[in-house]
Amino acid sequence: MIRSFVFNQGKLVGQDLDLDSLRLVLFDKGLHIWVDIEGGTDDEAKAVLDGVFGFHPLAIEDCLTPSERPKVDEYETYLFLVIHAVDYTRGSEEFRTTELNIFMGKDFVVTYHREPLRSITATVDRVLKNAPAVARAPDRLTHTMLDFLFENYRPVLEELSAEVSELEEKVLVSASTDILSDVLKVKKEVQKLRQIIAPQRELVARFARGEFKLVRLHLLPYFRDLSDQIVHISDMAEGYRDSLTNILQVHLNLQQTQINQVIKVLTVLATLALPIFVITSFYGMNFGHFPPEGSRPGMAYLWVFGVTGLCTGLLYWWLKAKKWL
C-alpha cells in the first residue's frame, strides 16, 4: 500500500497521488510531500524509491533488505534512517521488532516498512486532524514519527516491569527450577531491548547535536527531548537487567540454602547412627557367636542395646550443646 500526502505551508492540500503526479509535485519547491510505503513487492517500492525520487542504489538496497542495526546515512540532498519499533507480549516473552526506513530531504519524507506500525498510524491521524502542527517541514514530520515510535516503547517497559515484579515475588515463595527458566527468558529479552536501544540512542543523539544540515536549528531542542526520552528507556532497561541479576542471585542462594539444610539433616542422621555401626561391627568382627557361650542371652542383648542407646543419647546431647541441631 502506497499513501501520499502533499502539504503547502503546513496545510494538507492533496492525498494519494499517482506516480506521475508525485514527480510533478517534486518540481514545485513550495510543496512538501510525504510518501508512505507499507508492504507490497520490492518492484512496487523501487518504482517510488528509484523511479520517482532517484535515491542511491545502496540506500534502496539497505531499505529493502531487513537490518537488525539502526543507522543514519547522510547523502548530498537527503538523510536515510533505519530504525526499529518494538512489541512485546507477556506469555510469549519474545520481542518483535519492525523496521522503519525513512528518507528525509528538504521537501520530502519517504517511509518504508513491511508491516503496519502504530507510530506511522498515529502520524497519519495527526496529519489528518492537525497537519500544521506536524507537517510544516520534513524535519518536523520526521521528529513526530520518531516521537510516536519511542512513545510506543512505554507499553513494552510496563510489560517488562510487571514481569520483573512477578518474578521478585515468586522467587521468595518457591525455589523451583521453573523460576530459573523464567528469569533467564526475561533477562534474554531485556538484553535484546538493550541491544536495540543502544544504537538508536546514538542515532537520536546525532540529531540532537545538530550534525545534519537538513535539521533546522530551532528543532534541536525537540530532538534533545527525544534523546532524553530514549536515554530514560535505556536506563530503565539497565535497571531491569540489574533486578533480574539480583533475582537470579537470590534464587541460587535459596537453592544452596535448601541443599545445605538437606546435607545437615543427612549428616545428623548418619552421626546418630554411628554408635550402632561401631558396636555391631565390634561384635560382628570379634565374636564367632552372639550371645557368647555361657552368657545369658537377655542380658547380652540388653547390654548391647543399652550401650548403643546411651552412646546415641550422649552424642545427641553433645550436638545440641554445640548448637549443631
mmCIF file of C-alpha atoms in Angstrom, residues 23-310:
data_model
loop_
_atom_site.group_PDB
_atom_site.id
_atom_site.type_symbol
_atom_site.label_atom_id
_atom_site.label_comp_id
_atom_site.label_asym_id
_atom_site.label_seq_id
_atom_site.Cartn_x
_atom_site.Cartn_y
_atom_site.Cartn_z
ATOM 1 C CA ARG A 23 7.050 13.530 -9.974
ATOM 2 C CA LEU A 24 5.328 16.822 -10.780
ATOM 3 C CA VAL A 25 4.938 17.730 -7.106
ATOM 4 C CA LEU A 26 8.677 17.263 -6.556
ATOM 5 C CA PHE A 27 9.380 20.098 -9.009
ATOM 6 C CA ASP A 28 7.189 22.521 -7.051
ATOM 7 C CA LYS A 29 9.524 23.931 -4.405
ATOM 8 C CA GLY A 30 6.647 25.401 -2.427
ATOM 9 C CA LEU A 31 5.211 21.976 -1.625
ATOM 10 C CA HIS A 32 6.265 19.260 0.823
ATOM 11 C CA ILE A 33 5.371 15.622 0.326
ATOM 12 C CA TRP A 34 5.236 12.518 2.481
ATOM 13 C CA VAL A 35 5.037 9.110 0.804
ATOM 14 C CA ASP A 36 4.464 6.049 2.998
ATOM 15 C CA ILE A 37 5.079 2.586 1.527
ATOM 16 C CA GLU A 38 3.700 -0.314 3.545
ATOM 17 C CA GLY A 39 4.427 -3.879 2.414
ATOM 18 C CA GLY A 40 3.981 -4.701 -1.248
ATOM 19 C CA THR A 41 6.626 -6.087 -3.563
ATOM 20 C CA ASP A 42 10.161 -4.811 -3.973
ATOM 21 C CA ASP A 43 9.337 -3.719 -7.527
ATOM 22 C CA GLU A 44 6.469 -1.565 -6.269
ATOM 23 C CA ALA A 45 8.761 0.027 -3.710
ATOM 24 C CA LYS A 46 11.512 0.597 -6.283
ATOM 25 C CA ALA A 47 9.015 2.327 -8.565
ATOM 26 C CA VAL A 48 8.785 5.035 -5.907
ATOM 27 C CA LEU A 49 12.262 4.953 -4.372
ATOM 28 C CA ASP A 50 14.133 4.846 -7.678
ATOM 29 C CA GLY A 51 11.578 5.783 -10.324
ATOM 30 C CA VAL A 52 10.226 8.887 -8.583
ATOM 31 C CA PHE A 53 12.877 10.033 -6.098
ATOM 32 C CA GLY A 54 16.037 8.524 -7.611
ATOM 33 C CA PHE A 55 17.623 7.512 -4.322
ATOM 34 C CA HIS A 56 21.094 5.976 -4.283
ATOM 35 C CA PRO A 57 21.089 2.229 -5.146
ATOM 36 C CA LEU A 58 22.891 1.368 -1.899
ATOM 37 C CA ALA A 59 20.266 3.220 0.129
ATOM 38 C CA ILE A 60 17.482 1.411 -1.734
ATOM 39 C CA GLU A 61 19.208 -1.932 -1.166
ATOM 40 C CA ASP A 62 19.555 -1.201 2.559
ATOM 41 C CA CYS A 63 15.923 -0.135 2.668
ATOM 42 C CA LEU A 64 14.598 -3.331 1.087
ATOM 43 C CA THR A 65 16.949 -5.662 2.984
ATOM 44 C CA PRO A 66 15.986 -6.235 6.642
ATOM 45 C CA SER A 67 18.620 -4.978 9.057
ATOM 46 C CA GLU A 68 18.902 -5.501 12.800
ATOM 47 C CA ARG A 69 21.068 -2.443 13.427
ATOM 48 C CA PRO A 70 19.733 1.136 13.329
ATOM 49 C CA LYS A 71 21.773 3.661 11.388
ATOM 50 C CA VAL A 72 21.674 7.029 9.643
ATOM 51 C CA ASP A 73 23.479 7.784 6.373
ATOM 52 C CA GLU A 74 23.851 11.319 5.048
ATOM 53 C CA TYR A 75 23.684 11.765 1.280
ATOM 54 C CA GLU A 76 24.064 15.021 -0.625
ATOM 55 C CA THR A 77 20.392 16.017 -0.585
ATOM 56 C CA TYR A 78 18.763 13.674 1.925
ATOM 57 C CA LEU A 79 19.198 11.506 5.014
ATOM 58 C CA PHE A 80 18.494 7.787 5.155
ATOM 59 C CA LEU A 81 17.488 6.340 8.537
ATOM 60 C CA VAL A 82 16.966 2.754 9.650
ATOM 61 C CA ILE A 83 15.208 2.472 12.998
ATOM 62 C CA HIS A 84 13.132 -0.169 14.788
ATOM 63 C CA ALA A 85 9.807 -0.249 16.564
ATOM 64 C CA VAL A 86 9.313 -2.945 19.204
ATOM 65 C CA ASP A 87 6.449 -5.025 20.515
ATOM 66 C CA TYR A 88 6.422 -7.376 23.495
ATOM 67 C CA THR A 89 3.598 -9.573 24.748
ATOM 68 C CA ARG A 90 3.646 -11.274 28.130
ATOM 69 C CA GLY A 91 3.321 -15.010 27.845
ATOM 70 C CA SER A 92 5.173 -15.189 24.542
ATOM 71 C CA GLU A 93 8.149 -13.495 26.278
ATOM 72 C CA GLU A 94 9.629 -12.511 22.954
ATOM 73 C CA PHE A 95 10.382 -9.188 21.341
ATOM 74 C CA ARG A 96 9.144 -8.457 17.859
ATOM 75 C CA THR A 97 10.882 -5.680 16.002
ATOM 76 C CA THR A 98 9.595 -3.928 12.904
ATOM 77 C CA GLU A 99 11.999 -1.955 10.776
ATOM 78 C CA LEU A 100 11.147 1.575 9.701
ATOM 79 C CA ASN A 101 13.162 3.186 6.897
ATOM 80 C CA ILE A 102 12.987 6.965 6.466
ATOM 81 C CA PHE A 103 14.308 9.107 3.619
ATOM 82 C CA MET A 104 14.241 12.777 4.621
ATOM 83 C CA GLY A 105 15.035 15.552 2.175
ATOM 84 C CA LYS A 106 14.472 19.291 2.084
ATOM 85 C CA ASP A 107 10.999 18.953 0.563
ATOM 86 C CA PHE A 108 10.032 15.330 1.160
ATOM 87 C CA VAL A 109 9.819 12.395 3.537
ATOM 88 C CA VAL A 110 9.547 8.815 2.294
ATOM 89 C CA THR A 111 8.892 5.964 4.736
ATOM 90 C CA TYR A 112 9.046 2.244 4.035
ATOM 91 C CA HIS A 113 8.020 -0.622 6.332
ATOM 92 C CA ARG A 114 6.872 -4.161 5.618
ATOM 93 C CA GLU A 115 4.297 -4.348 8.422
ATOM 94 C CA PRO A 116 1.823 -1.845 9.896
ATOM 95 C CA LEU A 117 3.357 0.439 12.513
ATOM 96 C CA ARG A 118 1.488 2.208 15.299
ATOM 97 C CA SER A 119 3.829 5.178 15.038
ATOM 98 C CA ILE A 120 3.003 5.658 11.346
ATOM 99 C CA THR A 121 -0.723 5.216 12.003
ATOM 100 C CA ALA A 122 -0.548 7.823 14.772
ATOM 101 C CA THR A 123 1.350 10.222 12.491
ATOM 102 C CA VAL A 124 -1.237 9.818 9.733
ATOM 103 C CA ASP A 125 -4.018 10.534 12.234
ATOM 104 C CA ARG A 126 -2.193 13.660 13.420
ATOM 105 C CA VAL A 127 -1.688 14.825 9.831
ATOM 106 C CA LEU A 128 -5.375 14.381 9.012
ATOM 107 C CA LYS A 129 -6.535 16.137 12.193
ATOM 108 C CA ASN A 130 -3.933 18.875 12.607
ATOM 109 C CA ALA A 131 -1.452 18.975 9.741
ATOM 110 C CA PRO A 132 0.092 22.404 10.586
ATOM 111 C CA ALA A 133 1.288 21.051 13.940
ATOM 112 C CA VAL A 134 3.466 18.336 12.402
ATOM 113 C CA ALA A 135 3.899 18.906 8.680
ATOM 114 C CA ARG A 136 5.378 22.371 8.225
ATOM 115 C CA ALA A 137 8.670 20.800 7.141
ATOM 116 C CA PRO A 138 10.146 17.315 6.654
ATOM 117 C CA ASP A 139 12.362 17.545 9.750
ATOM 118 C CA ARG A 140 9.324 18.277 11.948
ATOM 119 C CA LEU A 141 7.392 15.399 10.376
ATOM 120 C CA THR A 142 10.344 13.058 10.957
ATOM 121 C CA HIS A 143 10.553 14.156 14.580
ATOM 122 C CA THR A 144 6.841 13.402 15.020
ATOM 123 C CA MET A 145 7.291 9.868 13.668
ATOM 124 C CA LEU A 146 10.246 9.191 15.950
ATOM 125 C CA ASP A 147 8.400 10.661 18.926
ATOM 126 C CA PHE A 148 5.452 8.315 18.381
ATOM 127 C CA LEU A 149 7.811 5.381 17.789
ATOM 128 C CA PHE A 150 9.623 5.857 21.104
ATOM 129 C CA GLU A 151 6.360 6.602 22.892
ATOM 130 C CA ASN A 152 5.262 3.093 21.913
ATOM 131 C CA TYR A 153 8.163 1.721 23.956
ATOM 132 C CA ARG A 154 6.178 2.645 27.079
ATOM 133 C CA PRO A 155 3.799 -0.392 26.926
ATOM 134 C CA VAL A 156 6.839 -2.622 26.392
ATOM 135 C CA LEU A 157 8.508 -1.229 29.507
ATOM 136 C CA GLU A 158 5.295 -1.621 31.517
ATOM 137 C CA GLU A 159 5.022 -5.276 30.470
ATOM 138 C CA LEU A 160 8.627 -5.925 31.444
ATOM 139 C CA SER A 161 8.175 -4.108 34.753
ATOM 140 C CA ALA A 162 5.168 -6.282 35.626
ATOM 141 C CA GLU A 163 7.095 -9.404 34.621
ATOM 142 C CA VAL A 164 10.075 -8.484 36.802
ATOM 143 C CA SER A 165 7.804 -7.672 39.774
ATOM 144 C CA GLU A 166 6.099 -11.067 39.499
ATOM 145 C CA LEU A 167 9.453 -12.829 39.444
ATOM 146 C CA GLU A 168 10.604 -10.882 42.513
ATOM 147 C CA GLU A 169 7.547 -12.096 44.432
ATOM 148 C CA LYS A 170 7.735 -15.641 43.097
ATOM 149 C CA VAL A 171 11.405 -16.194 43.932
ATOM 150 C CA LEU A 172 10.721 -15.681 47.658
ATOM 151 C CA VAL A 173 7.887 -18.227 47.636
ATOM 152 C CA SER A 174 9.475 -21.036 45.673
ATOM 153 C CA ALA A 175 12.973 -22.013 44.616
ATOM 154 C CA SER A 176 11.914 -24.362 41.838
ATOM 155 C CA THR A 177 13.843 -24.624 38.590
ATOM 156 C CA ASP A 178 10.838 -23.135 36.734
ATOM 157 C CA ILE A 179 11.677 -19.735 38.207
ATOM 158 C CA LEU A 180 15.246 -20.028 36.965
ATOM 159 C CA SER A 181 13.941 -20.697 33.463
ATOM 160 C CA ASP A 182 11.538 -17.724 33.630
ATOM 161 C CA VAL A 183 14.245 -15.367 34.880
ATOM 162 C CA LEU A 184 16.643 -16.377 32.124
ATOM 163 C CA LYS A 185 13.938 -15.912 29.458
ATOM 164 C CA VAL A 186 13.043 -12.411 30.607
ATOM 165 C CA LYS A 187 16.711 -11.500 31.036
ATOM 166 C CA LYS A 188 17.353 -12.580 27.456
ATOM 167 C CA GLU A 189 14.579 -10.289 26.197
ATOM 168 C CA VAL A 190 15.841 -7.373 28.298
ATOM 169 C CA GLN A 191 19.253 -7.898 26.721
ATOM 170 C CA LYS A 192 17.600 -7.746 23.276
ATOM 171 C CA LEU A 193 15.931 -4.476 24.241
ATOM 172 C CA ARG A 194 19.290 -3.033 25.333
ATOM 173 C CA GLN A 195 20.856 -4.123 22.042
ATOM 174 C CA ILE A 196 18.063 -2.357 20.137
ATOM 175 C CA ILE A 197 18.136 0.799 22.241
ATOM 176 C CA ALA A 198 21.907 1.394 22.348
ATOM 177 C CA PRO A 199 22.464 2.219 18.638
ATOM 178 C CA GLN A 200 19.151 4.112 18.420
ATOM 179 C CA ARG A 201 20.278 6.213 21.364
ATOM 180 C CA GLU A 202 23.394 7.233 19.445
ATOM 181 C CA LEU A 203 21.359 7.860 16.275
ATOM 182 C CA VAL A 204 18.998 10.293 18.025
ATOM 183 C CA ALA A 205 21.934 11.931 19.827
ATOM 184 C CA ARG A 206 23.414 12.848 16.442
ATOM 185 C CA PHE A 207 20.206 14.684 15.564
ATOM 186 C CA ALA A 208 20.197 16.400 18.976
ATOM 187 C CA ARG A 209 23.787 17.604 18.444
ATOM 188 C CA GLY A 210 22.821 19.234 15.148
ATOM 189 C CA GLU A 211 25.107 17.125 12.960
ATOM 190 C CA PHE A 212 22.768 17.233 9.945
ATOM 191 C CA LYS A 213 22.185 20.362 7.876
ATOM 192 C CA LEU A 214 18.660 19.250 6.932
ATOM 193 C CA VAL A 215 17.531 19.647 10.560
ATOM 194 C CA ARG A 216 16.752 23.288 11.358
ATOM 195 C CA LEU A 217 18.341 24.785 14.466
ATOM 196 C CA HIS A 218 15.086 25.641 16.217
ATOM 197 C CA LEU A 219 14.131 21.935 16.147
ATOM 198 C CA LEU A 220 17.245 20.805 18.015
ATOM 199 C CA PRO A 221 15.587 21.203 21.455
ATOM 200 C CA TYR A 222 12.834 18.852 20.289
ATOM 201 C CA PHE A 223 15.379 16.249 19.241
ATOM 202 C CA ARG A 224 17.212 16.733 22.551
ATOM 203 C CA ASP A 225 13.944 15.989 24.320
ATOM 204 C CA LEU A 226 13.661 12.865 22.164
ATOM 205 C CA SER A 227 17.218 11.954 23.143
ATOM 206 C CA ASP A 228 16.331 12.331 26.830
ATOM 207 C CA GLN A 229 13.360 10.048 26.275
ATOM 208 C CA ILE A 230 15.429 7.258 24.778
ATOM 209 C CA VAL A 231 18.104 7.676 27.485
ATOM 210 C CA HIS A 232 15.337 7.118 30.036
ATOM 211 C CA ILE A 233 14.271 3.959 28.181
ATOM 212 C CA SER A 234 17.876 2.763 28.163
ATOM 213 C CA ASP A 235 18.239 3.436 31.896
ATOM 214 C CA MET A 236 15.047 1.508 32.643
ATOM 215 C CA ALA A 237 16.274 -1.459 30.603
ATOM 216 C CA GLU A 238 19.541 -1.328 32.553
ATOM 217 C CA GLY A 239 17.567 -1.308 35.805
ATOM 218 C CA TYR A 240 15.545 -4.347 34.729
ATOM 219 C CA ARG A 241 18.754 -6.195 33.916
ATOM 220 C CA ASP A 242 20.164 -5.440 37.377
ATOM 221 C CA SER A 243 16.905 -6.517 39.047
ATOM 222 C CA LEU A 244 16.890 -9.805 37.151
ATOM 223 C CA THR A 245 20.530 -10.402 38.102
ATOM 224 C CA ASN A 246 19.602 -9.874 41.759
ATOM 225 C CA ILE A 247 16.595 -12.198 41.434
ATOM 226 C CA LEU A 248 18.833 -14.851 39.907
ATOM 227 C CA GLN A 249 21.337 -14.470 42.751
ATOM 228 C CA VAL A 250 18.592 -14.750 45.391
ATOM 229 C CA HIS A 251 17.244 -17.863 43.669
ATOM 230 C CA LEU A 252 20.664 -19.508 43.623
ATOM 231 C CA ASN A 253 21.247 -18.591 47.283
ATOM 232 C CA LEU A 254 17.898 -20.090 48.300
ATOM 233 C CA GLN A 255 18.658 -23.274 46.406
ATOM 234 C CA GLN A 256 22.054 -23.510 48.084
ATOM 235 C CA THR A 257 20.401 -22.987 51.475
ATOM 236 C CA GLN A 258 17.984 -25.831 50.770
ATOM 237 C CA ILE A 259 20.835 -28.099 49.722
ATOM 238 C CA ASN A 260 22.769 -27.225 52.874
ATOM 239 C CA GLN A 261 19.718 -27.992 55.013
ATOM 240 C CA VAL A 262 19.309 -31.412 53.401
ATOM 241 C CA ILE A 263 23.017 -32.154 53.877
ATOM 242 C CA LYS A 264 22.734 -31.110 57.525
ATOM 243 C CA VAL A 265 19.815 -33.485 58.174
ATOM 244 C CA LEU A 266 21.556 -36.383 56.450
ATOM 245 C CA THR A 267 24.775 -35.691 58.373
ATOM 246 C CA VAL A 268 22.927 -35.663 61.711
ATOM 247 C CA LEU A 269 21.180 -38.943 60.908
ATOM 248 C CA ALA A 270 24.468 -40.542 59.899
ATOM 249 C CA THR A 271 26.177 -39.243 63.066
ATOM 250 C CA LEU A 272 23.430 -40.505 65.381
ATOM 251 C CA ALA A 273 23.598 -43.908 63.686
ATOM 252 C CA LEU A 274 27.369 -44.097 64.196
ATOM 253 C CA PRO A 275 27.239 -45.872 67.630
ATOM 254 C CA ILE A 276 25.030 -48.592 66.170
ATOM 255 C CA PHE A 277 27.516 -49.219 63.352
ATOM 256 C CA VAL A 278 30.519 -49.226 65.717
ATOM 257 C CA ILE A 279 29.026 -51.597 68.294
ATOM 258 C CA THR A 280 27.503 -54.023 65.796
ATOM 259 C CA SER A 281 30.759 -54.058 63.823
ATOM 260 C CA PHE A 282 32.747 -54.706 67.000
ATOM 261 C CA TYR A 283 30.640 -57.735 67.951
ATOM 262 C CA GLY A 284 30.421 -58.935 64.376
ATOM 263 C CA MET A 285 34.186 -58.966 63.896
ATOM 264 C CA ASN A 286 35.333 -60.226 67.330
ATOM 265 C CA PHE A 287 32.805 -62.867 68.368
ATOM 266 C CA GLY A 288 32.139 -66.052 66.486
ATOM 267 C CA HIS A 289 28.769 -66.452 68.152
ATOM 268 C CA PHE A 290 26.407 -63.958 69.736
ATOM 269 C CA PRO A 291 25.411 -64.053 72.505
ATOM 270 C CA PRO A 292 28.710 -65.584 73.758
ATOM 271 C CA GLU A 293 28.548 -69.084 75.205
ATOM 272 C CA GLY A 294 27.791 -69.139 78.915
ATOM 273 C CA SER A 295 26.154 -65.726 78.903
ATOM 274 C CA ARG A 296 22.537 -65.005 79.454
ATOM 275 C CA PRO A 297 21.002 -64.038 76.064
ATOM 276 C CA GLY A 298 18.696 -61.449 77.556
ATOM 277 C CA MET A 299 21.465 -59.630 79.391
ATOM 278 C CA ALA A 300 23.740 -59.683 76.331
ATOM 279 C CA TYR A 301 21.160 -58.053 74.121
ATOM 280 C CA LEU A 302 20.239 -55.612 76.876
ATOM 281 C CA TRP A 303 23.903 -54.682 77.234
ATOM 282 C CA VAL A 304 24.330 -54.035 73.521
ATOM 283 C CA PHE A 305 21.119 -52.042 73.178
ATOM 284 C CA GLY A 306 21.817 -50.140 76.381
ATOM 285 C CA VAL A 307 25.312 -49.098 75.351
ATOM 286 C CA THR A 308 24.068 -48.184 71.877
ATOM 287 C CA GLY A 309 21.225 -46.095 73.277
ATOM 288 C CA LEU A 310 23.491 -44.400 75.811
#
